[in-house]
Short mmCIF file of C-alpha atoms in Angstrom, two decimals:
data_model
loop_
_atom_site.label_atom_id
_atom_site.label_comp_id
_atom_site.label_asym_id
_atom_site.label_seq_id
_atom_site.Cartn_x
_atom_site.Cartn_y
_atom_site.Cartn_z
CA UNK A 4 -21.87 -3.73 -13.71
CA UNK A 5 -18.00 -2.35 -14.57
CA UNK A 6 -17.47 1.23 -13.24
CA UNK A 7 -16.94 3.54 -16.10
CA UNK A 8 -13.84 3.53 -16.56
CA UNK A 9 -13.28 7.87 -17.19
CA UNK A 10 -15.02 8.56 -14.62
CA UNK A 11 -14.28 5.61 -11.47
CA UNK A 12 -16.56 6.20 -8.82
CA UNK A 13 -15.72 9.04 -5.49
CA UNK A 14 -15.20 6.66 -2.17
CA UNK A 15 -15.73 8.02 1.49
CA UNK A 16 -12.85 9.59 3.17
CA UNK A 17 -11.13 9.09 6.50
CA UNK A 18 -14.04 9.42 9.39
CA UNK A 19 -13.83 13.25 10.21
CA UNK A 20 -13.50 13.04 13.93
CA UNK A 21 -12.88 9.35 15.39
CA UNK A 22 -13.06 8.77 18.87
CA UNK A 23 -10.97 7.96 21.21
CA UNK A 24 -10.43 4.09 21.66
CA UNK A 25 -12.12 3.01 24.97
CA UNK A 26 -8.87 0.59 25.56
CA UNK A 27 -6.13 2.54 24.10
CA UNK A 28 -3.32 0.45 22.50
CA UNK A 29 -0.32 -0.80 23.80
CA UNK A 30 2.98 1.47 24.14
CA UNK A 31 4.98 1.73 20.87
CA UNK A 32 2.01 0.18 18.93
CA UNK A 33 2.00 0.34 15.01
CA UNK A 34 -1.16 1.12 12.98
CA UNK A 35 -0.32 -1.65 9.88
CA UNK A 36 -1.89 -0.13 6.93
CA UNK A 37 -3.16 3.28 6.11
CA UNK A 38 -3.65 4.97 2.84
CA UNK A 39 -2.64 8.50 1.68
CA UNK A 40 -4.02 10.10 -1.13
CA UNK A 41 -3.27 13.55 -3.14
CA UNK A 42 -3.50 16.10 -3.67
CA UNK A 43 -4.22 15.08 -7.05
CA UNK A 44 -2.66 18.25 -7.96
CA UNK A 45 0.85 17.06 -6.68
CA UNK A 46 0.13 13.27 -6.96
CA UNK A 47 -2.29 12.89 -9.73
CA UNK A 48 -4.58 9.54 -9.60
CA UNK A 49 -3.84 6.99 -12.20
CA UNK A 50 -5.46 6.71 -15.23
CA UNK A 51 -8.02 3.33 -15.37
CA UNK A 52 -8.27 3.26 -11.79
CA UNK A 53 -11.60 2.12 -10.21
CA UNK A 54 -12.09 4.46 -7.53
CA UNK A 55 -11.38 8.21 -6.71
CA UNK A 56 -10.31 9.10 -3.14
CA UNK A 57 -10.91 12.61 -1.26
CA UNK A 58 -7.45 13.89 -0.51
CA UNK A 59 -6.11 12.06 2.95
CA UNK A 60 -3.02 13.76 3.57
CA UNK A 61 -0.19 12.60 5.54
CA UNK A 62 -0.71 15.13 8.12
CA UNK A 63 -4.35 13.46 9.02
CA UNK A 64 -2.89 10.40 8.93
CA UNK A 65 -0.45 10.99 11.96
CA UNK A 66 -3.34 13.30 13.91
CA UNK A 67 -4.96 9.90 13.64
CA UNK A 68 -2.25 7.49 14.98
CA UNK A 69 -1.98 10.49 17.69
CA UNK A 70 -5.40 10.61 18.53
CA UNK A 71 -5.74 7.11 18.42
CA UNK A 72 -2.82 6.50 20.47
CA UNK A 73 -0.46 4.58 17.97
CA UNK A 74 3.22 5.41 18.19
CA UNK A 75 3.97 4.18 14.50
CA UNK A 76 2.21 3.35 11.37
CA UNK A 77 2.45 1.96 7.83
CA UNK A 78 1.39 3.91 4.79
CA UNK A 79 0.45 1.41 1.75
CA UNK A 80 0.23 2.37 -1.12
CA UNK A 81 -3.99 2.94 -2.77
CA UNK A 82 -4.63 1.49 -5.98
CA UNK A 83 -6.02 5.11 -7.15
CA UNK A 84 -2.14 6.24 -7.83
CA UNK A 85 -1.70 2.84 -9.19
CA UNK A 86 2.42 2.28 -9.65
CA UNK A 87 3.29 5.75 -9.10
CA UNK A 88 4.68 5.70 -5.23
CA UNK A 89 5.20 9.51 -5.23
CA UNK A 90 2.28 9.92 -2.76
CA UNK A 91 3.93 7.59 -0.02
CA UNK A 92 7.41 8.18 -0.48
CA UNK A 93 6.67 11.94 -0.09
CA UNK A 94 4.33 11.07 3.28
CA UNK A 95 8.21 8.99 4.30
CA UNK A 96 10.29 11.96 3.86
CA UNK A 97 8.18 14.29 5.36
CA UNK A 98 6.91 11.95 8.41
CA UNK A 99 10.54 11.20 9.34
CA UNK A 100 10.84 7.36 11.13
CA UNK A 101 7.64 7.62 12.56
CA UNK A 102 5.76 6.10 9.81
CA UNK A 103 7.22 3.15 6.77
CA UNK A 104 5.21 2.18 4.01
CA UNK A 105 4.81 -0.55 1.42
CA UNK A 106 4.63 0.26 -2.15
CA UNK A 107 2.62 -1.04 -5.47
CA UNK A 108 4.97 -1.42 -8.55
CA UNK A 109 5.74 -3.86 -11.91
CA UNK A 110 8.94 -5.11 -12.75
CA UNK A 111 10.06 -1.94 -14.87
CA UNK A 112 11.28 -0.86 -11.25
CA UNK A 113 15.24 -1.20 -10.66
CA UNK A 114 16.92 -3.05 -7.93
CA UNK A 115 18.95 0.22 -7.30
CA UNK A 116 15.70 2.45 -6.99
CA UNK A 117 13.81 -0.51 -4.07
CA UNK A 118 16.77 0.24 -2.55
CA UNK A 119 16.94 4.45 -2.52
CA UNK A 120 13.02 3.63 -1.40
CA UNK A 121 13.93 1.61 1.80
CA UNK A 122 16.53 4.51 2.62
CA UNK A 123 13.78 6.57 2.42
CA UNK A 124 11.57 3.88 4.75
CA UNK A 125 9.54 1.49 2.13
CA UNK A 126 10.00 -1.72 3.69
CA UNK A 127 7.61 -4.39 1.32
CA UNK A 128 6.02 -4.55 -2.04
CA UNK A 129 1.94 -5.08 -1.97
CA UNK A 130 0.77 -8.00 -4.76
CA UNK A 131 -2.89 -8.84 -5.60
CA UNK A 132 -4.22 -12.09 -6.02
CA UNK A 133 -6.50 -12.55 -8.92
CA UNK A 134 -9.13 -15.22 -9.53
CA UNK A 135 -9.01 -17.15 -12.54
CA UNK A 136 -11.58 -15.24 -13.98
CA UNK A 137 -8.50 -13.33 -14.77
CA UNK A 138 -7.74 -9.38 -13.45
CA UNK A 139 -10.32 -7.23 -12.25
CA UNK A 140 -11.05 -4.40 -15.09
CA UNK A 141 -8.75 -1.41 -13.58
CA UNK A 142 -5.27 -0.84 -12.48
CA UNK A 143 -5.44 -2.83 -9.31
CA UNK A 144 -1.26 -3.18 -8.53
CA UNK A 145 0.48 -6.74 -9.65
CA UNK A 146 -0.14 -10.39 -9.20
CA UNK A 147 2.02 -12.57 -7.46
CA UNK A 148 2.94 -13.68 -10.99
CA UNK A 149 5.76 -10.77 -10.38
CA UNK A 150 7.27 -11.63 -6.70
CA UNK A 151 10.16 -14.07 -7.87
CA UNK A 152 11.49 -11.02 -9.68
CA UNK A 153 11.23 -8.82 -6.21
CA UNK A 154 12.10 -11.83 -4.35
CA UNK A 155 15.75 -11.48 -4.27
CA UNK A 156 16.13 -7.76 -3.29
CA UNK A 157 13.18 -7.84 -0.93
CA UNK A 158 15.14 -10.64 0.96
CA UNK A 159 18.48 -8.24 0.71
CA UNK A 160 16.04 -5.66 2.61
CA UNK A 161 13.91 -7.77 4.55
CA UNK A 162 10.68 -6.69 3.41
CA UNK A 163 7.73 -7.97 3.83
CA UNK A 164 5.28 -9.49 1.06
CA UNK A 165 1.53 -7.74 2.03
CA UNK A 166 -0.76 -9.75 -0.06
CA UNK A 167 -4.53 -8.62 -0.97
CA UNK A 168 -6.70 -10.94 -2.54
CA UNK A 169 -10.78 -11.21 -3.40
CA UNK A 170 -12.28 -13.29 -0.32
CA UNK A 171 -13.34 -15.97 -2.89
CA UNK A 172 -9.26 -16.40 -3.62
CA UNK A 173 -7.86 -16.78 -0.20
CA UNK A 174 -8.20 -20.17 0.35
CA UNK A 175 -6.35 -21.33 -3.18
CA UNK A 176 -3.66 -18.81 -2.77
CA UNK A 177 -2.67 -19.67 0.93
CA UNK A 178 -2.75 -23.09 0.27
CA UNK A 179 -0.31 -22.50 -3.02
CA UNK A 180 1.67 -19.93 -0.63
CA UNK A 181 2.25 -22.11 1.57
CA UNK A 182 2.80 -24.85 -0.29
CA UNK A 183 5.45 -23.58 -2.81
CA UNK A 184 7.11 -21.32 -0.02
CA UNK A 185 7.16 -22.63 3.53
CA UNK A 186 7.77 -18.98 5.42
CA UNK A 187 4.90 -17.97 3.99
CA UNK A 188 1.89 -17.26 6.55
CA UNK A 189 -1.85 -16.35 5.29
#
């Protein structure tokens, strides 16, 4: 069954009040991937998208890394604001060095403009592997089809690839990962 498509289905937000971690983590520990969402006032969700967030502001996000006990984290980019980074970049200006994120975007995005977003603390691109059943039926970010055209500038930055992929794919596209590019870990 597809989710209909004008109205993509509302997803649980961030757990209201976490606890405490019983073995807190070590000092100057990163959380690795968070997402921030909205308000879809300000950051409006994309259109075709297959899910709609509640609004997880940035300022949650770092009461959570303090609660938790992290001294950094990473802000990814959600597939609900599809290519439009506004949400994250935002989260980086206003956060300060404390948090970097990693962004979701096609190739109609400038050299010049990865590199304003790493001066503002991006510091990868996120690709989706698809099955060969072909792309799921929503805006779900780009393939790896699309990272020889990052490739270059991500290496002039020395960002990272973050890679999402169906269970079902894994296996196929770390063996063709590493296969085709030898610093490539799954």
């Amino acid at each position: 069954m597809h989710p209909d498509h004008n109205h993509p289905p509302l997803i649980a937000g961030p757990v209201p009040n976490p606890r405490r971690p019983a073995l807190p983590p070590p000092s100057g520990a990163w959380d690795t991937h968070a997402h921030v969402f909205g308000p879809a006032e300000k950051f409006p969700f994309a259109p075709g998208r297959g899910y709609t967030p509640p609004p997880a502001p940035a300022e949650k996000y770092i009461a959570l890394l303090d609660r938790l006990g992290f001294a950094r984290g990473v802000i990814v980019q959600g597939n609900a604001h599809g290519y439009d980074n506004s949400v994250v970049l935002d989260a980086l200006d206003r956060q300060g060095p404390r948090v970097r994120g990693v962004a979701i975007t096609d190739t109609r995005v400038a050299p010049a403009t990865l590199r304003d977003w790493h001066r503002r603390g991006m510091r990868g691109l996120r690709f989706h592997v698809f099955s060969d059943a072909g792309r799921p039926g929503y805006v779900r970010g780009v393939g790896l089809d699309v990272l020889e055209t990052f490739r270059p500038v991500m290496r002039e930055l020395g960002w990272v690839m973050q890679g999402g992929a169906i269970g079902a794919c894994y296996p196929t596209s770390a063996a063709s990962c590493a296969k085709s590019r030898p610093n490539c870990r799954s």
